[in-house]
Each structure stands twice: as C-alpha cells, then as structure tokens.
Amino acid sequence: MASPLDIVVVGAGLSGLAAAIQCALSGHRVTVLEGAKELAEIGAGLQLTPNSTRLLEKWAVYQNINGPCEPATCTVYNYKGKVLAHEDGFDKNNRRKYHAPFADCHRVDLQKALAERAEELGVSIELGTRVTAMNLDADGKDGGNAKRARVMTTENGQVFEADLVVGADGLWSTTRSAFSGCKDAPLPTGDLAFRIVLRLEQVEDERLRKMVKEPGVRFWIGPDAHVVAYSMRGGTMYNVVLLVPDDLPESVARIEGSLDEMRGLFEGWDPVLTQLLECVDRVDKWKLMHREELASWISPQYNLVLIGDSCHPMLPYLAQGANSSIEDGAVLGLLLAPPHFTSSSQLPETLELFQQLRKTRGEAIARETFKQRRDFHLRDGPEQQERDELFLRQLGQSLKGAFPSRWTCPEVQPWLYGYDAVKEVETALAQRKSGAGVDMPQL
Ligand SMILES: Cc1cc2nc3c(=O)[nH]c(=O)nc-3n(C[C@H](O)[C@H](O)[C@H](O)COP(=O)(O)OP(=O)(O)OC[C@H]3O[C@@H](n4cnc5c(N)ncnc54)[C@H](O)[C@@H]3O)c2cc1C
C-alpha cells in the first residue's frame, strides 16, 4: 500500500479484532484501543457459523482456537422433552453445504486467537486504554482536505490521530454517542439470559457426561422461554443459556443469579434439563439489550465507521451477533485493499459502499432474531400446536419451506451461513467498475 491509512479501532472485541486483521492484511497501520486491562473471560460460549468460520480459516485464526467443537447433531425439544426436530450429521452437512465449519467455542479463546493473529500482522493492541471522547474535525494531513479524527483516552491521557476510526466498542458504544451526538442508551428486549458454564467434572451422571463429551446443539423451547446448550473446549465444558422474561431492574445489566430462582423457573421442564441444572454452582444473569436502527453508520466527515454491536446489536437467538460482526470487519478491510483502494481520498465512496453492503444485512439479521423469539417462545395453545405440527410433519425428512427453527430452516440458513464476505466485495467492486449499480444484499 503506497499511502497506508492510520486506522484506530475502538474495542478489541470480536468485531474490532476482525476489522484490525483484515485492515492490516490490506496494508494499513492499525492500532486497537481497548478499555479492559486484559482479554479476560467475559461472557461464555459462542456458536460460530460458516459465514464467519470461512473468514477465520482464511485468516489462519480458526486453527488456533482452543478446542472448537463441531456439533454432530442439532435437536429441538419441546419443554417437556419431546423431540420436535433433529438433524444428524449437522457438522458434516454444514461443511458440505457451506464449505466451512459450524463450531462452538469459548468467547475468550476466539478473542485471544484473533488478537494473536492481529499482533502477528503488526497491529498494536493497547489494553487499559478507554476512549472517552473524539474530535472528528481535526485538520487534514499535510493541510489536505480530508478531516482526521482525534481520539481521546483516559488512563494516560493519550491522544491518537487517525484517517479512519472504527467504532467497535459494543452495545454500550462511546463512539456511537460521539457520532450521533446523543446518549441513546441500549433498550431492553424484554428477555434476559442465565449464562452457565459447566466443567465436565461437575457432571456425574453418565448420560449427561455423554452430552458434554459428544458435541451436539440442543434447544428446549417453551412458554416465554427457551434453552440452548452445547459443548466447547474439546468436550470438557458445556455452555448452557436459559432465555427468560427480564425481571432485572432497569439500572442492572448483569449480576450473579440465584440458583434457586433459576431452577424454579424450569420446574416441570424436561428432566434431562432439570438434572443438568442441578449440577450448576454459579450462574450469571444478563439483561438482553438492543438498539434503535441508526440512519447512518458513517460520519459525515467520512472518518468514522461503526461495526458490530455498536450499530446492530441483536438477540442471541440465532447466534449471529459475533458472526455478523466478523463479517463487518472483513468487508470493511477488503474494501480498503489495493488495487481498488489506494488513497484516503477514496474513503467517502468506500465507506458509502461498506454501508450499502452491511447495513441492510446487519439490521435484517437483528430483526430475524426477534422472529426466532416469537417462534420459540409460544405459550401452549393453538399457535404452539400448529408450530409443533409443522415441526413434526418434517421430523426425519429433508426440510422444505419456512421452518420454525431458523437454525436448520432451508430458507433462512443459506442466507445466514452461505454469506461469503470475499465474494460479496468482489461482486460489488466489479459492479461498481462496470458502472452498473451495486446490488443490495439478498434478503
Ligand atoms: C447470552 C449471549 C449469547 C451470545 N451467543 C452468541 C453466539 O453464540 N454467537 C454469536 O455470534 N454471538 C453471540 N452473542 C453476541 C455476541 O457476543 C456479540 O454480538 C459480539 O460480542 C459483538 O462483538 P463486538 O466486537 O461488536 O462487541 P463486544 O464483543 O462487546 O466488544 C466491545 C469491546 O469494546 C471494548 N470497549 C467498550 N467501550 C470502550 C471504550 N470506550 N474504549 C475502549 N474500548 C471499549 C469492550 O471492553 C469490548 O472489549 C451472544 C450474546 C449474548 C448476550
């Protein structure tokens, strides 16, 4: 790259590190500012779907994740334990259809593998560096017209200058507020998650131990609630998330949960699940939040772009928050690569194209997560019976048409998992070069 950009990424989460990697591969000088003092175990398990694992493989990151588990089965039970949907060979089917794995891992293992790769590519990751303010109207380099951004931090009071700031600071984004000029706080979705990580040694029952050791994805769906469970770290850990109506006070986003309360909420559910919950010795309670859609993800000065949860947070019901954030980082970095990108003067058209490709998809996925909630959380009654009949009519057969679990739905799954960021960028650039309009992403 003859004139590399100075890029400052705010946040060393999954979107920020993905953007850092692809921007460094495109030849830019990248600094990542992270408020946390270390990349610690925040959150728990993550399901990685082929739309992001194909990027992680391309970046040589996937290979360095600690013990990803590819689930051999995907099963939906009703809350009493009756099988509503089941797919054998889920791992192989994903690889065959999408040429990339579906895999479950611990969030911190992915974050560390991404950070390692970014540093190998020359990215500087500044931990303990919380961004507090930004000036998007600093003077251009060498008196040029483009406005540079100045990013202010606390702790040591350092100021960083950049041609482009990437706001990847998550749900509680400071860059989003600096950019929109108002503090629009995240909104409650009405649900919360009890997050549980079980170590194999906590589980004594042989049948349950087999569930941990032999990876499969399991859902239990019931009135106003559902549960998802899967193995990680080579089958030595089990991640369980219980999704229920939110009863946390408005001001509380996360607290340690009560085991009795948690077990009480699932009384009368499938005995396999309730037995599993007996093994739990600690649970965290997370309010699930989202945000209003923004009019734009890019600043009028074309020196700030938002990605990931800062601009399209969603319910975790399709496991797409991180996966779609990784797509964002890849598309951004690929659009900033030579030969099509050679100078900062191309930032306006490049960021407009980024927004055109990513905003529609990110927001559509977020809306789809709410549809999955509706289908999974039906109360007992005619709608639930109709849904279960739709499930059961296709049990043991190859699925056709819209299906209540989007995890295997033949209409939604290809749209989510089949997305190829590299192809998307190549096609858009070819269309732009030929003078034809760029197609909007398929919905
Ligand atoms: C219960 C639950 C289960 C989930 N399961 C899945 C799943 O299976 N699959 C999936 O794809 N997604 C899942 N998600 C969603 C996923 O975790 C998020 O969408 C994803 O982490 C978003 O990545 P991000 O980089 O945008 O933000 P984050 O991961 O939140 O990272 C933001 C980073 O910015 C830093 N930061 C914040 N403010 C500042 C500042 N001012 N200065 C410097 N640094 C700052 C933070 O410390 C953090 O490191 C789940 C979410 C929940 C709640």
Short mmCIF file of C-alpha atoms and ligand atoms in Angstrom, two decimals:
data_model
loop_
_atom_site.label_atom_id
_atom_site.label_comp_id
_atom_site.label_asym_id
_atom_site.label_seq_id
_atom_site.Cartn_x
_atom_site.Cartn_y
_atom_site.Cartn_z
CA MET A 1 0.00 0.00 0.00
CA ALA A 2 1.70 3.26 -1.17
CA SER A 3 -0.23 5.52 1.24
CA PRO A 4 -1.46 3.39 4.12
CA LEU A 5 -4.16 4.81 6.34
CA ASP A 6 -3.74 5.30 10.05
CA ILE A 7 -6.69 3.33 11.40
CA VAL A 8 -7.74 3.40 15.07
CA VAL A 9 -10.13 0.66 16.10
CA VAL A 10 -12.00 1.32 19.34
CA GLY A 11 -12.60 -2.01 21.11
CA ALA A 12 -10.70 -5.31 20.99
CA GLY A 13 -13.88 -7.38 20.90
CA LEU A 14 -14.65 -9.75 18.06
CA SER A 15 -15.68 -7.12 15.51
CA GLY A 16 -12.73 -4.84 16.31
CA LEU A 17 -10.14 -7.59 16.05
CA ALA A 18 -11.67 -8.92 12.82
CA ALA A 19 -11.53 -5.43 11.30
CA ALA A 20 -7.96 -4.98 12.56
CA ILE A 21 -6.82 -8.21 10.91
CA GLN A 22 -8.38 -7.52 7.54
CA CYS A 23 -7.27 -3.85 7.52
CA ALA A 24 -3.69 -4.91 8.37
CA LEU A 25 -3.81 -7.53 5.60
CA SER A 26 -4.87 -4.72 3.26
CA GLY A 27 -1.68 -2.84 4.16
CA HIS A 28 -2.81 -0.24 6.72
CA ARG A 29 -1.29 0.84 10.05
CA VAL A 30 -3.76 -0.31 12.69
CA THR A 31 -3.99 0.48 16.40
CA VAL A 32 -6.67 -1.10 18.58
CA LEU A 33 -7.65 0.73 21.79
CA GLU A 34 -9.25 -1.49 24.41
CA GLY A 35 -10.63 -0.27 27.72
CA ALA A 36 -10.17 -3.59 29.55
CA LYS A 37 -6.78 -4.28 31.14
CA GLU A 38 -6.73 -7.84 29.81
CA LEU A 39 -8.66 -10.04 27.40
CA ALA A 40 -10.45 -11.91 30.17
CA GLU A 41 -13.24 -14.47 30.25
CA ILE A 42 -16.19 -12.15 29.65
CA GLY A 43 -19.30 -13.97 28.51
CA ALA A 44 -19.14 -17.66 27.87
CA GLY A 45 -19.73 -19.88 24.86
CA LEU A 46 -20.13 -18.73 21.27
CA GLN A 47 -21.57 -20.60 18.33
CA LEU A 48 -19.57 -19.86 15.20
CA THR A 49 -21.38 -20.35 11.93
CA PRO A 50 -19.87 -20.88 8.46
CA ASN A 51 -20.35 -17.24 7.42
CA SER A 52 -17.63 -16.31 9.91
CA THR A 53 -15.58 -19.51 10.18
CA ARG A 54 -14.75 -19.24 6.46
CA LEU A 55 -13.12 -15.89 7.32
CA LEU A 56 -11.44 -17.22 10.45
CA GLU A 57 -9.98 -20.05 8.36
CA LYS A 58 -8.79 -17.63 5.68
CA TRP A 59 -7.05 -15.51 8.34
CA ALA A 60 -5.42 -18.61 9.92
CA VAL A 61 -7.29 -17.89 13.17
CA TYR A 62 -9.68 -20.84 13.28
CA GLN A 63 -6.78 -23.27 13.56
CA ASN A 64 -5.62 -21.54 16.76
CA ILE A 65 -8.90 -21.54 18.67
CA ASN A 66 -8.74 -23.77 21.74
CA GLY A 67 -10.82 -26.94 21.14
CA PRO A 68 -13.68 -25.82 18.88
CA CYS A 69 -16.48 -28.42 18.92
CA GLU A 70 -18.39 -29.18 15.74
CA PRO A 71 -21.84 -30.43 16.82
CA ALA A 72 -22.75 -33.71 15.14
CA THR A 73 -26.48 -33.18 15.82
CA CYS A 74 -28.92 -30.31 16.13
CA THR A 75 -32.06 -31.08 18.14
CA VAL A 76 -35.10 -29.07 19.18
CA TYR A 77 -37.13 -30.48 22.10
CA ASN A 78 -40.35 -29.08 23.45
CA TYR A 79 -40.07 -28.10 27.09
CA LYS A 80 -41.36 -31.48 28.25
CA GLY A 81 -38.55 -33.23 26.34
CA LYS A 82 -40.34 -34.40 23.19
CA VAL A 83 -38.19 -34.21 20.06
CA LEU A 84 -39.65 -31.72 17.57
CA ALA A 85 -36.74 -31.52 15.13
CA HIS A 86 -33.49 -33.39 14.76
CA GLU A 87 -30.63 -33.34 12.28
CA ASP A 88 -27.91 -35.99 12.29
CA GLY A 89 -24.61 -35.13 10.62
CA PHE A 90 -25.13 -31.43 11.37
CA ASP A 91 -21.33 -30.90 11.33
CA LYS A 92 -20.83 -32.67 8.02
CA ASN A 93 -23.91 -31.09 6.45
CA ASN A 94 -22.63 -27.62 7.27
CA ARG A 95 -19.20 -28.34 5.81
CA ARG A 96 -20.78 -29.87 2.69
CA LYS A 97 -23.25 -27.05 2.11
CA TYR A 98 -21.13 -24.08 3.11
CA HIS A 99 -17.51 -25.32 2.83
CA ALA A 100 -16.74 -24.14 6.34
CA PRO A 101 -17.42 -25.47 9.84
CA PHE A 102 -20.18 -24.77 12.35
CA ALA A 103 -18.27 -24.76 15.65
CA ASP A 104 -18.75 -23.93 19.31
CA CYS A 105 -16.02 -22.35 21.42
CA HIS A 106 -15.40 -20.11 24.42
CA ARG A 107 -15.55 -16.41 23.52
CA VAL A 108 -12.18 -15.67 25.15
CA ASP A 109 -10.49 -18.45 23.14
CA LEU A 110 -11.65 -16.85 19.91
CA GLN A 111 -10.74 -13.37 21.13
CA LYS A 112 -7.21 -14.50 22.05
CA ALA A 113 -6.70 -16.26 18.71
CA LEU A 114 -7.84 -13.11 16.87
CA ALA A 115 -5.60 -10.87 18.99
CA GLU A 116 -2.58 -13.11 18.41
CA ARG A 117 -3.08 -13.04 14.65
CA ALA A 118 -3.62 -9.26 14.64
CA GLU A 119 -0.35 -8.73 16.53
CA GLU A 120 1.47 -11.06 14.15
CA LEU A 121 0.29 -8.76 11.34
CA GLY A 122 1.76 -5.72 13.12
CA VAL A 123 -1.42 -4.42 14.77
CA SER A 124 -0.76 -2.63 18.04
CA ILE A 125 -3.30 -3.54 20.74
CA GLU A 126 -3.34 -1.02 23.59
CA LEU A 127 -5.03 -2.57 26.61
CA GLY A 128 -6.27 -0.44 29.53
CA THR A 129 -6.92 2.40 27.07
CA ARG A 130 -10.50 3.55 27.35
CA VAL A 131 -11.72 6.03 24.76
CA THR A 132 -13.66 8.90 26.28
CA ALA A 133 -14.11 11.46 23.51
CA MET A 134 -13.45 12.17 19.86
CA ASN A 135 -12.96 15.15 17.60
CA LEU A 136 -13.92 14.27 14.06
CA ASP A 137 -12.98 17.68 12.67
CA ALA A 138 -9.23 17.80 13.20
CA ASP A 139 -7.14 19.29 10.36
CA GLY A 140 -6.21 17.06 7.43
CA LYS A 141 -2.75 15.52 6.96
CA ASP A 142 -0.30 17.99 5.34
CA GLY A 143 -3.08 20.56 5.14
CA GLY A 144 -5.18 18.22 2.93
CA ASN A 145 -8.97 18.47 2.79
CA ALA A 146 -9.86 15.22 4.48
CA LYS A 147 -10.65 15.65 8.18
CA ARG A 148 -8.60 13.49 10.52
CA ALA A 149 -10.11 12.12 13.69
CA ARG A 150 -8.60 12.68 17.11
CA VAL A 151 -9.39 10.04 19.69
CA MET A 152 -9.03 10.91 23.35
CA THR A 153 -8.44 8.36 26.07
CA THR A 154 -8.40 8.31 29.86
CA GLU A 155 -5.84 6.46 31.97
CA ASN A 156 -2.71 8.04 30.50
CA GLY A 157 -4.49 10.86 28.64
CA GLN A 158 -3.03 9.83 25.29
CA VAL A 159 -4.48 11.23 22.07
CA PHE A 160 -4.48 9.13 18.90
CA GLU A 161 -4.91 10.57 15.39
CA ALA A 162 -6.42 8.61 12.58
CA ASP A 163 -7.61 8.84 8.98
CA LEU A 164 -10.32 6.41 9.99
CA VAL A 165 -11.78 5.41 13.35
CA VAL A 166 -13.60 2.10 13.51
CA GLY A 167 -16.16 2.14 16.33
CA ALA A 168 -16.18 -1.48 17.52
CA ASP A 169 -16.93 -0.82 21.18
CA GLY A 170 -20.02 -2.93 21.54
CA LEU A 171 -23.50 -2.41 22.90
CA TRP A 172 -22.54 0.47 25.23
CA SER A 173 -20.57 2.20 22.47
CA THR A 174 -18.93 5.55 23.26
CA THR A 175 -18.08 6.11 19.59
CA ARG A 176 -21.76 5.75 18.68
CA SER A 177 -22.68 8.50 21.15
CA ALA A 178 -19.81 10.74 19.99
CA PHE A 179 -21.02 10.29 16.44
CA SER A 180 -24.76 10.61 16.93
CA GLY A 181 -24.29 13.48 19.36
CA CYS A 182 -26.68 11.96 21.88
CA LYS A 183 -26.51 9.27 24.51
CA ASP A 184 -29.17 6.90 23.23
CA ALA A 185 -28.91 4.14 25.82
CA PRO A 186 -29.45 0.50 24.81
CA LEU A 187 -33.06 -0.65 25.09
CA PRO A 188 -34.30 -3.71 26.94
CA THR A 189 -35.55 -6.52 24.69
CA GLY A 190 -37.80 -7.86 27.46
CA ASP A 191 -35.65 -11.00 27.87
CA LEU A 192 -32.63 -11.93 29.92
CA ALA A 193 -30.10 -14.75 29.76
CA PHE A 194 -28.95 -17.00 32.61
CA ARG A 195 -25.45 -17.94 31.41
CA ILE A 196 -23.89 -21.15 32.69
CA VAL A 197 -20.57 -22.83 32.01
CA LEU A 198 -20.27 -26.38 33.35
CA ARG A 199 -16.95 -28.22 33.58
CA LEU A 200 -17.12 -31.93 32.78
CA GLU A 201 -16.02 -32.82 36.33
CA GLN A 202 -19.13 -31.08 37.73
CA VAL A 203 -21.34 -33.56 35.87
CA GLU A 204 -21.56 -37.04 37.40
CA ASP A 205 -24.45 -38.71 35.61
CA GLU A 206 -23.15 -40.81 32.68
CA ARG A 207 -25.90 -39.74 30.27
CA LEU A 208 -25.23 -36.06 30.95
CA ARG A 209 -21.45 -36.56 30.69
CA LYS A 210 -22.01 -38.08 27.26
CA MET A 211 -23.91 -34.93 26.24
CA VAL A 212 -20.90 -32.82 27.25
CA LYS A 213 -18.30 -35.07 25.63
CA GLU A 214 -20.12 -35.72 22.35
CA PRO A 215 -20.89 -32.34 20.79
CA GLY A 216 -24.44 -31.60 19.71
CA VAL A 217 -26.59 -28.43 19.81
CA ARG A 218 -29.75 -28.77 21.90
CA PHE A 219 -32.70 -26.42 22.25
CA TRP A 220 -35.64 -26.77 24.62
CA ILE A 221 -38.50 -24.44 23.72
CA GLY A 222 -41.41 -23.49 25.98
CA PRO A 223 -43.78 -20.73 27.05
CA ASP A 224 -41.95 -17.36 27.03
CA ALA A 225 -38.58 -19.11 27.34
CA HIS A 226 -36.05 -21.37 25.69
CA VAL A 227 -32.71 -23.00 26.43
CA VAL A 228 -29.69 -23.65 24.24
CA ALA A 229 -26.84 -25.96 25.25
CA TYR A 230 -23.65 -27.10 23.54
CA SER A 231 -20.13 -28.41 24.22
CA MET A 232 -16.93 -26.43 23.94
CA ARG A 233 -13.18 -26.81 24.66
CA GLY A 234 -12.99 -30.26 23.12
CA GLY A 235 -15.99 -31.58 25.05
CA THR A 236 -14.61 -30.69 28.50
CA MET A 237 -17.08 -27.84 29.05
CA TYR A 238 -20.77 -27.33 28.48
CA ASN A 239 -22.35 -23.97 27.76
CA VAL A 240 -25.97 -23.55 28.76
CA VAL A 241 -28.02 -20.40 28.20
CA LEU A 242 -31.52 -20.03 29.65
CA LEU A 243 -33.57 -17.30 27.98
CA VAL A 244 -36.46 -15.99 30.05
CA PRO A 245 -38.51 -12.81 30.60
CA ASP A 246 -36.43 -9.98 32.04
CA ASP A 247 -37.12 -9.17 35.69
CA LEU A 248 -33.93 -7.20 36.39
CA PRO A 249 -34.30 -3.57 37.47
CA GLU A 250 -33.78 -1.08 34.65
CA SER A 251 -30.40 0.01 36.01
CA VAL A 252 -28.95 -3.52 36.26
CA ALA A 253 -27.37 -5.06 33.16
CA ARG A 254 -25.53 -8.03 34.71
CA ILE A 255 -25.44 -9.70 38.12
CA GLU A 256 -24.73 -13.08 39.62
CA GLY A 257 -28.01 -15.01 39.53
CA SER A 258 -29.72 -17.11 42.20
CA LEU A 259 -29.52 -20.88 41.61
CA ASP A 260 -32.87 -21.44 43.34
CA GLU A 261 -34.59 -18.84 41.20
CA MET A 262 -33.05 -20.32 38.06
CA ARG A 263 -34.11 -23.88 38.93
CA GLY A 264 -37.57 -22.68 39.93
CA LEU A 265 -38.17 -21.16 36.51
CA PHE A 266 -37.58 -24.53 34.83
CA GLU A 267 -39.55 -26.76 37.19
CA GLY A 268 -41.64 -29.20 35.19
CA TRP A 269 -39.38 -28.97 32.10
CA ASP A 270 -37.60 -31.99 30.59
CA PRO A 271 -35.96 -33.99 33.45
CA VAL A 272 -32.72 -34.12 31.44
CA LEU A 273 -32.58 -30.33 31.56
CA THR A 274 -33.57 -30.03 35.22
CA GLN A 275 -30.98 -32.66 36.17
CA LEU A 276 -28.37 -30.67 34.25
CA LEU A 277 -29.35 -27.54 36.17
CA GLU A 278 -28.74 -29.43 39.44
CA CYS A 279 -25.02 -29.58 38.52
CA VAL A 280 -24.70 -25.80 38.30
CA ASP A 281 -22.82 -23.99 41.07
CA ARG A 282 -22.80 -20.48 39.59
CA VAL A 283 -24.93 -18.58 37.13
CA ASP A 284 -24.76 -15.09 35.65
CA LYS A 285 -27.85 -13.12 34.77
CA TRP A 286 -27.55 -10.81 31.72
CA LYS A 287 -30.16 -8.37 30.54
CA LEU A 288 -30.51 -8.69 26.76
CA MET A 289 -30.46 -5.30 25.12
CA HIS A 290 -30.79 -3.90 21.62
CA ARG A 291 -30.76 -0.50 19.93
CA GLU A 292 -32.81 1.59 17.56
CA GLU A 293 -31.58 1.36 13.96
CA LEU A 294 -29.35 4.32 13.09
CA ALA A 295 -29.86 6.47 9.98
CA SER A 296 -26.17 6.06 9.14
CA TRP A 297 -23.16 4.08 10.33
CA ILE A 298 -20.61 6.55 8.91
CA SER A 299 -19.76 10.10 9.98
CA PRO A 300 -20.41 12.98 7.54
CA GLN A 301 -16.62 13.62 7.59
CA TYR A 302 -16.03 10.03 6.38
CA ASN A 303 -13.54 9.36 9.17
CA LEU A 304 -15.63 7.17 11.50
CA VAL A 305 -17.49 3.95 10.79
CA LEU A 306 -19.44 1.80 13.26
CA ILE A 307 -19.41 -2.00 13.19
CA GLY A 308 -20.70 -4.90 15.29
CA ASP A 309 -22.87 -4.46 18.37
CA SER A 310 -22.29 -0.69 18.35
CA CYS A 311 -24.67 -0.41 15.39
CA HIS A 312 -26.62 -3.69 15.04
CA PRO A 313 -26.94 -5.49 18.39
CA MET A 314 -29.48 -8.31 18.37
CA LEU A 315 -30.97 -11.07 20.44
CA PRO A 316 -28.56 -14.03 20.62
CA TYR A 317 -31.31 -16.39 19.34
CA LEU A 318 -29.62 -17.09 16.00
CA ALA A 319 -26.03 -16.82 17.30
CA GLN A 320 -25.30 -14.11 14.77
CA GLY A 321 -24.10 -11.14 16.88
CA ALA A 322 -20.43 -12.09 16.72
CA ASN A 323 -20.67 -13.87 13.39
CA SER A 324 -22.16 -10.84 11.64
CA SER A 325 -19.68 -8.54 13.43
CA ILE A 326 -16.82 -10.58 12.00
CA GLU A 327 -18.42 -10.23 8.54
CA ASP A 328 -18.46 -6.43 9.10
CA GLY A 329 -14.74 -6.35 9.87
CA ALA A 330 -13.90 -8.47 6.85
CA VAL A 331 -15.97 -6.42 4.39
CA LEU A 332 -14.52 -3.15 5.69
CA GLY A 333 -10.91 -4.33 5.41
CA LEU A 334 -11.45 -5.89 1.98
CA LEU A 335 -12.95 -2.68 0.59
CA LEU A 336 -9.89 -0.79 1.85
CA ALA A 337 -7.43 -3.01 -0.07
CA PRO A 338 -5.42 -2.21 -3.16
CA PRO A 339 -5.75 -2.14 -6.13
CA HIS A 340 -9.26 -0.66 -5.76
CA PHE A 341 -8.32 1.44 -2.70
CA THR A 342 -5.09 3.42 -2.88
CA SER A 343 -5.65 6.73 -1.10
CA SER A 344 -7.58 8.32 1.75
CA SER A 345 -9.41 10.48 -0.83
CA GLN A 346 -11.41 7.33 -1.68
CA LEU A 347 -12.78 7.00 1.85
CA PRO A 348 -16.15 8.64 1.09
CA GLU A 349 -17.11 6.30 -1.77
CA THR A 350 -15.60 3.29 0.04
CA LEU A 351 -17.46 3.86 3.31
CA GLU A 352 -20.70 4.50 1.41
CA LEU A 353 -20.25 1.15 -0.31
CA PHE A 354 -19.48 -0.53 3.04
CA GLN A 355 -22.67 0.88 4.49
CA GLN A 356 -24.71 -0.17 1.47
CA LEU A 357 -23.42 -3.76 1.76
CA ARG A 358 -23.57 -4.15 5.51
CA LYS A 359 -26.38 -2.05 6.98
CA THR A 360 -29.24 -3.83 5.25
CA ARG A 361 -27.88 -7.25 6.21
CA GLY A 362 -26.93 -6.41 9.81
CA GLU A 363 -30.32 -4.90 10.54
CA ALA A 364 -32.21 -7.67 8.76
CA ILE A 365 -30.42 -10.30 10.87
CA ALA A 366 -31.28 -8.34 14.03
CA ARG A 367 -34.97 -8.33 13.02
CA GLU A 368 -34.83 -12.07 12.25
CA THR A 369 -33.67 -12.78 15.83
CA PHE A 370 -36.95 -11.33 17.13
CA LYS A 371 -38.90 -13.60 14.76
CA GLN A 372 -37.00 -16.58 16.19
CA ARG A 373 -38.03 -15.49 19.68
CA ARG A 374 -41.69 -15.43 18.63
CA ASP A 375 -41.49 -18.97 17.19
CA PHE A 376 -39.52 -20.44 20.10
CA HIS A 377 -41.45 -18.77 22.95
CA LEU A 378 -45.09 -19.56 22.04
CA ARG A 379 -47.32 -20.27 25.01
CA ASP A 380 -49.31 -23.51 25.00
CA GLY A 381 -52.32 -23.07 22.72
CA PRO A 382 -53.43 -23.25 19.08
CA GLU A 383 -50.40 -21.37 17.66
CA GLN A 384 -47.99 -23.59 19.54
CA GLN A 385 -49.86 -26.70 18.37
CA GLU A 386 -49.70 -25.51 14.77
CA ARG A 387 -45.97 -24.84 15.15
CA ASP A 388 -45.33 -28.27 16.65
CA GLU A 389 -47.30 -29.94 13.85
CA LEU A 390 -45.15 -28.11 11.33
CA PHE A 391 -42.06 -29.36 13.14
CA LEU A 392 -43.30 -32.93 13.47
CA ARG A 393 -44.57 -33.31 9.88
CA GLN A 394 -40.95 -32.97 8.76
CA LEU A 395 -39.24 -34.97 11.50
CA GLY A 396 -36.85 -37.44 9.89
CA GLN A 397 -37.31 -35.91 6.45
CA SER A 398 -35.39 -33.34 4.48
CA LEU A 399 -36.83 -29.94 5.31
CA LYS A 400 -38.79 -27.85 2.83
CA GLY A 401 -40.00 -24.26 3.04
CA ALA A 402 -40.14 -22.00 6.08
CA PHE A 403 -39.31 -23.89 9.29
CA PRO A 404 -39.86 -22.67 12.87
CA SER A 405 -36.20 -23.26 13.82
CA ARG A 406 -34.11 -20.99 11.61
CA TRP A 407 -31.04 -22.99 12.68
CA THR A 408 -31.93 -25.61 10.08
CA CYS A 409 -34.56 -23.72 8.05
CA PRO A 410 -33.89 -24.20 4.31
CA GLU A 411 -34.89 -20.58 3.66
CA VAL A 412 -33.04 -18.74 6.42
CA GLN A 413 -29.97 -20.95 6.99
CA PRO A 414 -28.47 -20.46 3.48
CA TRP A 415 -28.95 -16.71 3.76
CA LEU A 416 -27.15 -16.63 7.12
CA TYR A 417 -24.47 -19.30 6.71
CA GLY A 418 -23.94 -19.05 2.94
CA TYR A 419 -22.80 -15.42 3.10
CA ASP A 420 -19.29 -15.04 1.70
CA ALA A 421 -17.77 -11.63 2.53
CA VAL A 422 -14.99 -12.03 -0.03
CA LYS A 423 -17.41 -12.79 -2.88
CA GLU A 424 -19.73 -10.01 -1.75
CA VAL A 425 -16.92 -7.46 -2.01
CA GLU A 426 -15.62 -8.82 -5.34
CA THR A 427 -19.10 -8.67 -6.87
CA ALA A 428 -19.79 -5.16 -5.57
CA LEU A 429 -16.46 -3.84 -6.86
CA ALA A 430 -16.99 -5.45 -10.28
CA GLN A 431 -20.47 -3.92 -10.47
CA ARG A 432 -19.12 -0.52 -9.46
CA LYS A 433 -16.32 -0.75 -12.07
CA SER A 434 -18.72 -1.69 -14.85
CA GLY A 435 -20.85 1.34 -13.98
CA ALA A 436 -23.80 -0.87 -13.08
CA GLY A 437 -25.48 -0.19 -9.74
CA VAL A 438 -24.35 -2.35 -6.83
CA ASP A 439 -26.97 -4.99 -5.97
CA MET A 440 -28.38 -4.81 -2.49
CA PRO A 441 -27.65 -7.94 -0.43
CA GLN A 442 -30.22 -10.70 -0.89
CA LEU A 443 -32.79 -10.88 1.91
C1 LIG B 1 -26.12 -14.65 26.13
C2 LIG B 1 -25.42 -14.29 24.84
C3 LIG B 1 -25.04 -15.31 23.98
C4 LIG B 1 -24.44 -14.99 22.75
N1 LIG B 1 -24.10 -16.00 21.91
C5 LIG B 1 -23.61 -15.70 20.69
C6 LIG B 1 -23.26 -16.74 19.79
O1 LIG B 1 -23.40 -17.93 20.09
N2 LIG B 1 -22.79 -16.39 18.55
C7 LIG B 1 -22.64 -15.07 18.18
O2 LIG B 1 -22.23 -14.81 17.03
N3 LIG B 1 -22.93 -14.07 19.04
C8 LIG B 1 -23.40 -14.35 20.27
N4 LIG B 1 -23.68 -13.35 21.14
C9 LIG B 1 -23.49 -11.96 20.71
C10 LIG B 1 -22.01 -11.55 20.73
O3 LIG B 1 -21.44 -11.79 22.00
C11 LIG B 1 -21.87 -10.08 20.36
O4 LIG B 1 -22.69 -9.76 19.26
C12 LIG B 1 -20.43 -9.77 19.97
O5 LIG B 1 -19.59 -9.99 21.07
C13 LIG B 1 -20.30 -8.33 19.48
O6 LIG B 1 -18.96 -8.05 19.22
P1 LIG B 1 -18.43 -6.55 19.27
O7 LIG B 1 -16.98 -6.65 18.97
O8 LIG B 1 -19.25 -5.69 18.41
O9 LIG B 1 -18.66 -6.08 20.76
P2 LIG B 1 -18.02 -6.65 22.10
O10 LIG B 1 -17.69 -8.09 21.97
O11 LIG B 1 -18.92 -6.22 23.19
O12 LIG B 1 -16.64 -5.88 22.23
C14 LIG B 1 -16.56 -4.50 22.51
C15 LIG B 1 -15.18 -4.21 23.09
O13 LIG B 1 -15.01 -2.81 23.21
C16 LIG B 1 -14.44 -2.50 24.46
N5 LIG B 1 -14.85 -1.14 24.80
C17 LIG B 1 -16.09 -0.69 25.12
N6 LIG B 1 -16.08 0.64 25.30
C18 LIG B 1 -14.79 1.05 25.09
C19 LIG B 1 -14.15 2.32 25.12
N7 LIG B 1 -14.82 3.43 25.42
N8 LIG B 1 -12.83 2.39 24.85
C20 LIG B 1 -12.12 1.26 24.52
N9 LIG B 1 -12.69 0.03 24.49
C21 LIG B 1 -14.00 -0.07 24.76
C22 LIG B 1 -15.01 -3.56 25.39
O14 LIG B 1 -14.22 -3.71 26.56
C23 LIG B 1 -15.00 -4.79 24.49
O15 LIG B 1 -13.77 -5.48 24.57
C24 LIG B 1 -24.23 -13.63 22.39
C25 LIG B 1 -24.59 -12.61 23.27
C26 LIG B 1 -25.17 -12.94 24.49
C27 LIG B 1 -25.53 -11.81 25.44
#
